[in-house]
Amino acid sequence: TQSTRPQRLLHAVQKNATRGDPRSVVKAIDNFCRQKEWAMNVGDEKGCILDSVVSEVNPVTVLELGTYCGYSTVRIASLLPPRAKIITLEFNPDYAKIARQVIAWAGLEDKIQVVEGPSGEWIPKMKEQFGVKTFDLVFLDHWKDRYLPDTKLLEDCGLLRKGSILLADNVICPGTPDYLEYVRNSPRYKSQYFKSHLEYTKAEDGLEKSVFLG
Ligand SMILES: Cc1ncccc1-c1cc(O)c2nc[nH]c(=O)c2c1
Ligand SMILES: [Mg+2]
């Protein structure tokens, strides 16, 4: 039976990356996507912007919406302080299965919790299920039509505090116009656009960083 692209990406990690070395896992995925097959990881160019925001925020609790194969999960977790944790939500069980193995290869299982299912159902359960009070950083990288409803849900569930940071991928390509309009015009956010390119291509894309003002 034919393998899937996520399976081929995992095999590239297991072949080319060093167990327990997150940076080598990131490098192996970027090389696979540049030399073999494009895949929708945040990639190395936008990944550097992600790294700088994570390092600046130094978050203790992180929520990632959209795990895919775990590339950005590994990138973020490798920069977290010792007791910090990241909860990453993935709707697609096949993606979640691959992501768990990529995360294990990087040796970051203790910092990462992969949760399967729809973000709209899991966000209201965060406090009771995972003992989360508020998130210091939320990385939105799942489905463009869910960015705005999930952001409103995070607000309504009291999961954001004054100073929480939302960082959103793909605000240009595929594009999230309703989300952009909201965070750029709402008095409750201070927003900033980081222009970049769609992963592994020359097409424009970028990350939108929005600070929740409370
Ligand atoms: C798949 C695709 N094709 C052409 C252009 C962009 C994309 C694309 C790129 C991404 O970084 C994505 N991240 C999260 N979720 C997505 O659906 C997604 C889609
Ligand atoms: Mg993306």
Coordinates of C-alpha atoms and ligand atoms in Angstrom, one line a residue:
T1 CA 0.0 0.0 0.0
Q2 CA 1.2 3.5 -0.8
S3 CA 2.7 5.6 2.0
T4 CA 1.4 9.1 2.8
R5 CA 3.4 12.3 2.7
P6 CA 3.4 12.6 6.5
Q7 CA 4.8 9.0 6.7
R8 CA 7.5 9.8 4.1
L9 CA 8.3 13.0 6.1
L10 CA 8.6 10.9 9.3
H11 CA 10.9 8.4 7.6
A12 CA 13.1 11.3 6.4
V13 CA 13.4 12.4 10.1
Q14 CA 14.2 8.9 11.3
K15 CA 16.8 8.5 8.5
N16 CA 18.5 11.9 8.7
A17 CA 18.0 13.4 12.2
T18 CA 19.8 12.5 15.4
R19 CA 17.5 11.2 18.2
G20 CA 17.1 13.7 21.0
D21 CA 18.3 16.6 18.8
P22 CA 15.3 18.9 18.0
R23 CA 17.3 21.2 15.7
S24 CA 18.4 18.2 13.5
V25 CA 14.7 17.2 13.3
V26 CA 13.8 20.7 12.1
K27 CA 16.7 20.6 9.6
A28 CA 15.7 17.2 8.3
I29 CA 12.1 18.2 7.7
D30 CA 13.1 21.5 5.9
N31 CA 15.6 19.5 3.7
F32 CA 12.9 16.9 2.9
C33 CA 10.4 19.7 1.9
R34 CA 12.9 21.6 -0.2
Q35 CA 14.5 18.6 -1.9
K36 CA 11.7 16.0 -2.0
E37 CA 8.1 17.1 -1.3
W38 CA 6.5 20.4 -0.3
A39 CA 4.6 20.1 3.0
M40 CA 2.6 22.6 5.0
N41 CA 5.1 23.1 7.8
V42 CA 5.6 26.7 8.9
G43 CA 9.1 26.3 7.4
D44 CA 12.5 27.8 8.0
E45 CA 11.9 31.4 7.0
K46 CA 8.7 32.0 9.0
G47 CA 10.2 29.5 11.5
C48 CA 12.9 32.1 12.4
I49 CA 10.2 34.7 13.1
L50 CA 8.4 32.1 15.2
D51 CA 11.6 31.4 17.1
S52 CA 12.2 35.1 17.8
V53 CA 8.6 35.6 19.1
V54 CA 8.9 32.5 21.4
S55 CA 12.3 33.6 22.7
E56 CA 10.9 37.1 23.4
V57 CA 7.7 35.9 25.1
N58 CA 9.5 33.0 27.1
P59 CA 6.1 31.4 27.6
V60 CA 5.3 28.9 30.4
T61 CA 2.0 27.7 28.8
V62 CA 1.6 27.5 25.0
L63 CA -1.3 26.4 22.9
E64 CA -0.8 25.4 19.3
L65 CA -3.8 25.0 17.0
G66 CA -2.8 22.6 14.2
T67 CA 0.0 20.2 14.8
Y68 CA 0.3 18.5 11.3
C69 CA 3.6 16.6 11.6
G70 CA 4.9 18.5 14.6
Y71 CA 7.5 20.7 12.9
S72 CA 6.5 23.9 14.7
T73 CA 5.7 22.0 17.9
V74 CA 9.3 20.8 18.0
R75 CA 10.6 24.3 17.0
I76 CA 8.6 26.0 19.8
A77 CA 9.2 23.3 22.5
S78 CA 13.0 23.3 21.9
L79 CA 13.0 27.0 23.0
L80 CA 10.8 26.6 26.1
P81 CA 12.2 26.9 29.7
P82 CA 12.3 23.6 31.7
R83 CA 8.8 23.4 33.3
A84 CA 7.1 25.1 30.3
K85 CA 4.5 23.0 28.4
I86 CA 2.8 23.1 25.0
I87 CA -0.6 21.7 24.3
T88 CA -1.1 21.1 20.5
L89 CA -4.5 20.3 19.0
E90 CA -4.8 18.3 15.8
F91 CA -8.1 17.4 14.1
N92 CA -6.6 14.7 11.8
P93 CA -5.8 11.5 13.7
D94 CA -3.3 10.4 11.0
Y95 CA -1.4 13.6 11.3
A96 CA -1.5 13.3 15.2
K97 CA 0.0 9.8 14.9
I98 CA 3.0 11.0 12.8
A99 CA 3.5 14.1 15.0
R100 CA 3.8 12.0 18.1
Q101 CA 6.6 10.0 16.5
V102 CA 8.4 13.2 15.2
I103 CA 8.1 14.7 18.7
A104 CA 9.4 11.4 20.3
W105 CA 12.4 11.4 17.9
A106 CA 13.2 15.0 19.0
G107 CA 13.0 13.8 22.6
L108 CA 10.5 16.4 23.6
E109 CA 7.5 14.2 24.7
D110 CA 7.7 15.6 28.3
K111 CA 7.1 19.2 27.2
I112 CA 4.4 18.5 24.6
Q113 CA 0.8 17.1 24.8
V114 CA -0.8 16.2 21.5
V115 CA -4.6 16.3 21.7
E116 CA -6.8 14.9 18.9
G117 CA -10.1 16.5 18.0
P118 CA -11.8 19.7 16.9
S119 CA -10.4 22.9 18.5
G120 CA -13.9 24.3 18.9
E121 CA -14.7 21.4 21.3
W122 CA -11.4 21.2 23.1
I123 CA -10.8 24.9 23.9
P124 CA -13.8 25.1 26.3
K125 CA -12.4 22.0 28.2
M126 CA -8.8 23.3 28.6
K127 CA -9.2 24.4 32.2
E128 CA -10.9 21.3 33.5
Q129 CA -9.0 18.7 31.4
F130 CA -5.5 20.2 31.5
G131 CA -5.5 22.5 34.5
V132 CA -4.7 25.4 32.3
K133 CA -5.4 28.9 33.7
T134 CA -4.4 31.1 30.8
F135 CA -2.1 30.8 27.7
D136 CA 1.0 33.0 27.4
L137 CA 1.3 32.2 23.7
V138 CA -1.1 30.8 21.1
F139 CA 0.2 29.7 17.7
L140 CA -2.7 29.5 15.1
D141 CA -1.8 27.2 12.3
H142 CA -4.8 25.0 11.7
W143 CA -7.7 25.9 9.4
K144 CA -8.2 29.5 8.2
D145 CA -12.0 29.5 8.9
R146 CA -11.4 28.6 12.5
Y147 CA -8.9 31.4 13.4
L148 CA -11.6 33.9 14.3
P149 CA -14.1 31.7 16.0
D150 CA -11.4 30.0 18.1
T151 CA -9.9 33.4 19.1
K152 CA -13.3 34.5 20.3
L153 CA -13.7 31.2 22.1
L154 CA -10.3 31.6 23.8
E155 CA -11.5 35.1 25.0
D156 CA -14.9 33.8 26.2
C157 CA -13.4 30.9 28.1
G158 CA -11.0 33.3 29.9
L159 CA -8.0 31.5 28.5
L160 CA -6.2 34.8 27.5
R161 CA -4.8 37.3 30.0
K162 CA -3.5 40.9 29.6
G163 CA -0.3 40.4 27.5
S164 CA -1.1 37.0 26.0
I165 CA 0.3 36.7 22.5
L166 CA -1.5 35.3 19.5
L167 CA 0.8 34.4 16.6
A168 CA -1.0 33.4 13.4
D169 CA 0.5 31.6 10.3
N170 CA -0.9 32.0 6.8
V171 CA -2.6 35.3 7.2
I172 CA -1.9 36.0 3.5
C173 CA -1.7 32.5 1.9
P174 CA -4.2 30.8 2.1
G175 CA -5.3 34.0 4.0
T176 CA -7.5 34.7 7.0
P177 CA -9.2 38.1 6.1
D178 CA -11.9 38.0 8.8
Y179 CA -9.3 37.1 11.5
L180 CA -7.0 39.9 10.3
E181 CA -9.8 42.5 10.2
Y182 CA -10.7 41.5 13.8
V183 CA -7.3 41.6 15.5
R184 CA -6.2 44.7 13.6
N185 CA -9.4 46.7 14.4
S186 CA -10.4 45.5 17.8
P187 CA -9.4 47.8 20.7
R188 CA -8.6 44.6 22.7
Y189 CA -5.5 43.8 20.5
K190 CA -2.3 45.4 19.4
S191 CA -1.4 43.8 16.1
Q192 CA 1.8 43.6 14.0
Y193 CA 2.4 41.9 10.6
F194 CA 5.7 40.1 9.9
K195 CA 6.0 39.8 6.1
S196 CA 7.6 36.6 4.9
H197 CA 7.0 33.9 2.3
L198 CA 4.8 30.8 2.0
E199 CA 7.0 27.9 3.3
Y200 CA 9.6 26.7 0.7
T201 CA 8.2 29.1 -2.0
K202 CA 8.6 32.6 -3.3
A203 CA 4.9 33.4 -2.7
E204 CA 4.1 36.1 -0.1
D205 CA 2.8 35.0 3.2
G206 CA 3.3 36.3 6.8
L207 CA 2.7 35.9 10.5
E208 CA 0.4 38.3 12.4
K209 CA 1.4 38.8 16.1
S210 CA -1.4 40.2 18.3
V211 CA -1.1 41.1 22.0
F212 CA -4.3 40.7 24.0
L213 CA -4.8 43.9 26.0
G214 CA -7.4 42.4 28.4
Ligands
LIG1 C1 -1.9 23.5 1.7 C2 -1.5 24.9 1.1 N1 -1.5 25.0 -0.2 C3 -1.2 26.1 -0.8 C4 -0.9 27.3 -0.1 C5 -0.9 27.2 1.3 C6 -1.2 26.0 1.9 C7 -1.2 25.9 3.4 C8 0.0 26.4 4.1 C9 0.0 26.3 5.5 O1 1.1 26.8 6.2 C10 -1.1 25.8 6.2 N2 -1.0 25.8 7.6 C11 -2.0 25.3 8.3 N3 -3.2 24.8 7.7 C12 -3.3 24.8 6.3 O2 -4.4 24.4 5.8 C13 -2.2 25.4 5.5 C14 -2.3 25.4 4.1
MG2 MG 0.7 27.1 8.3

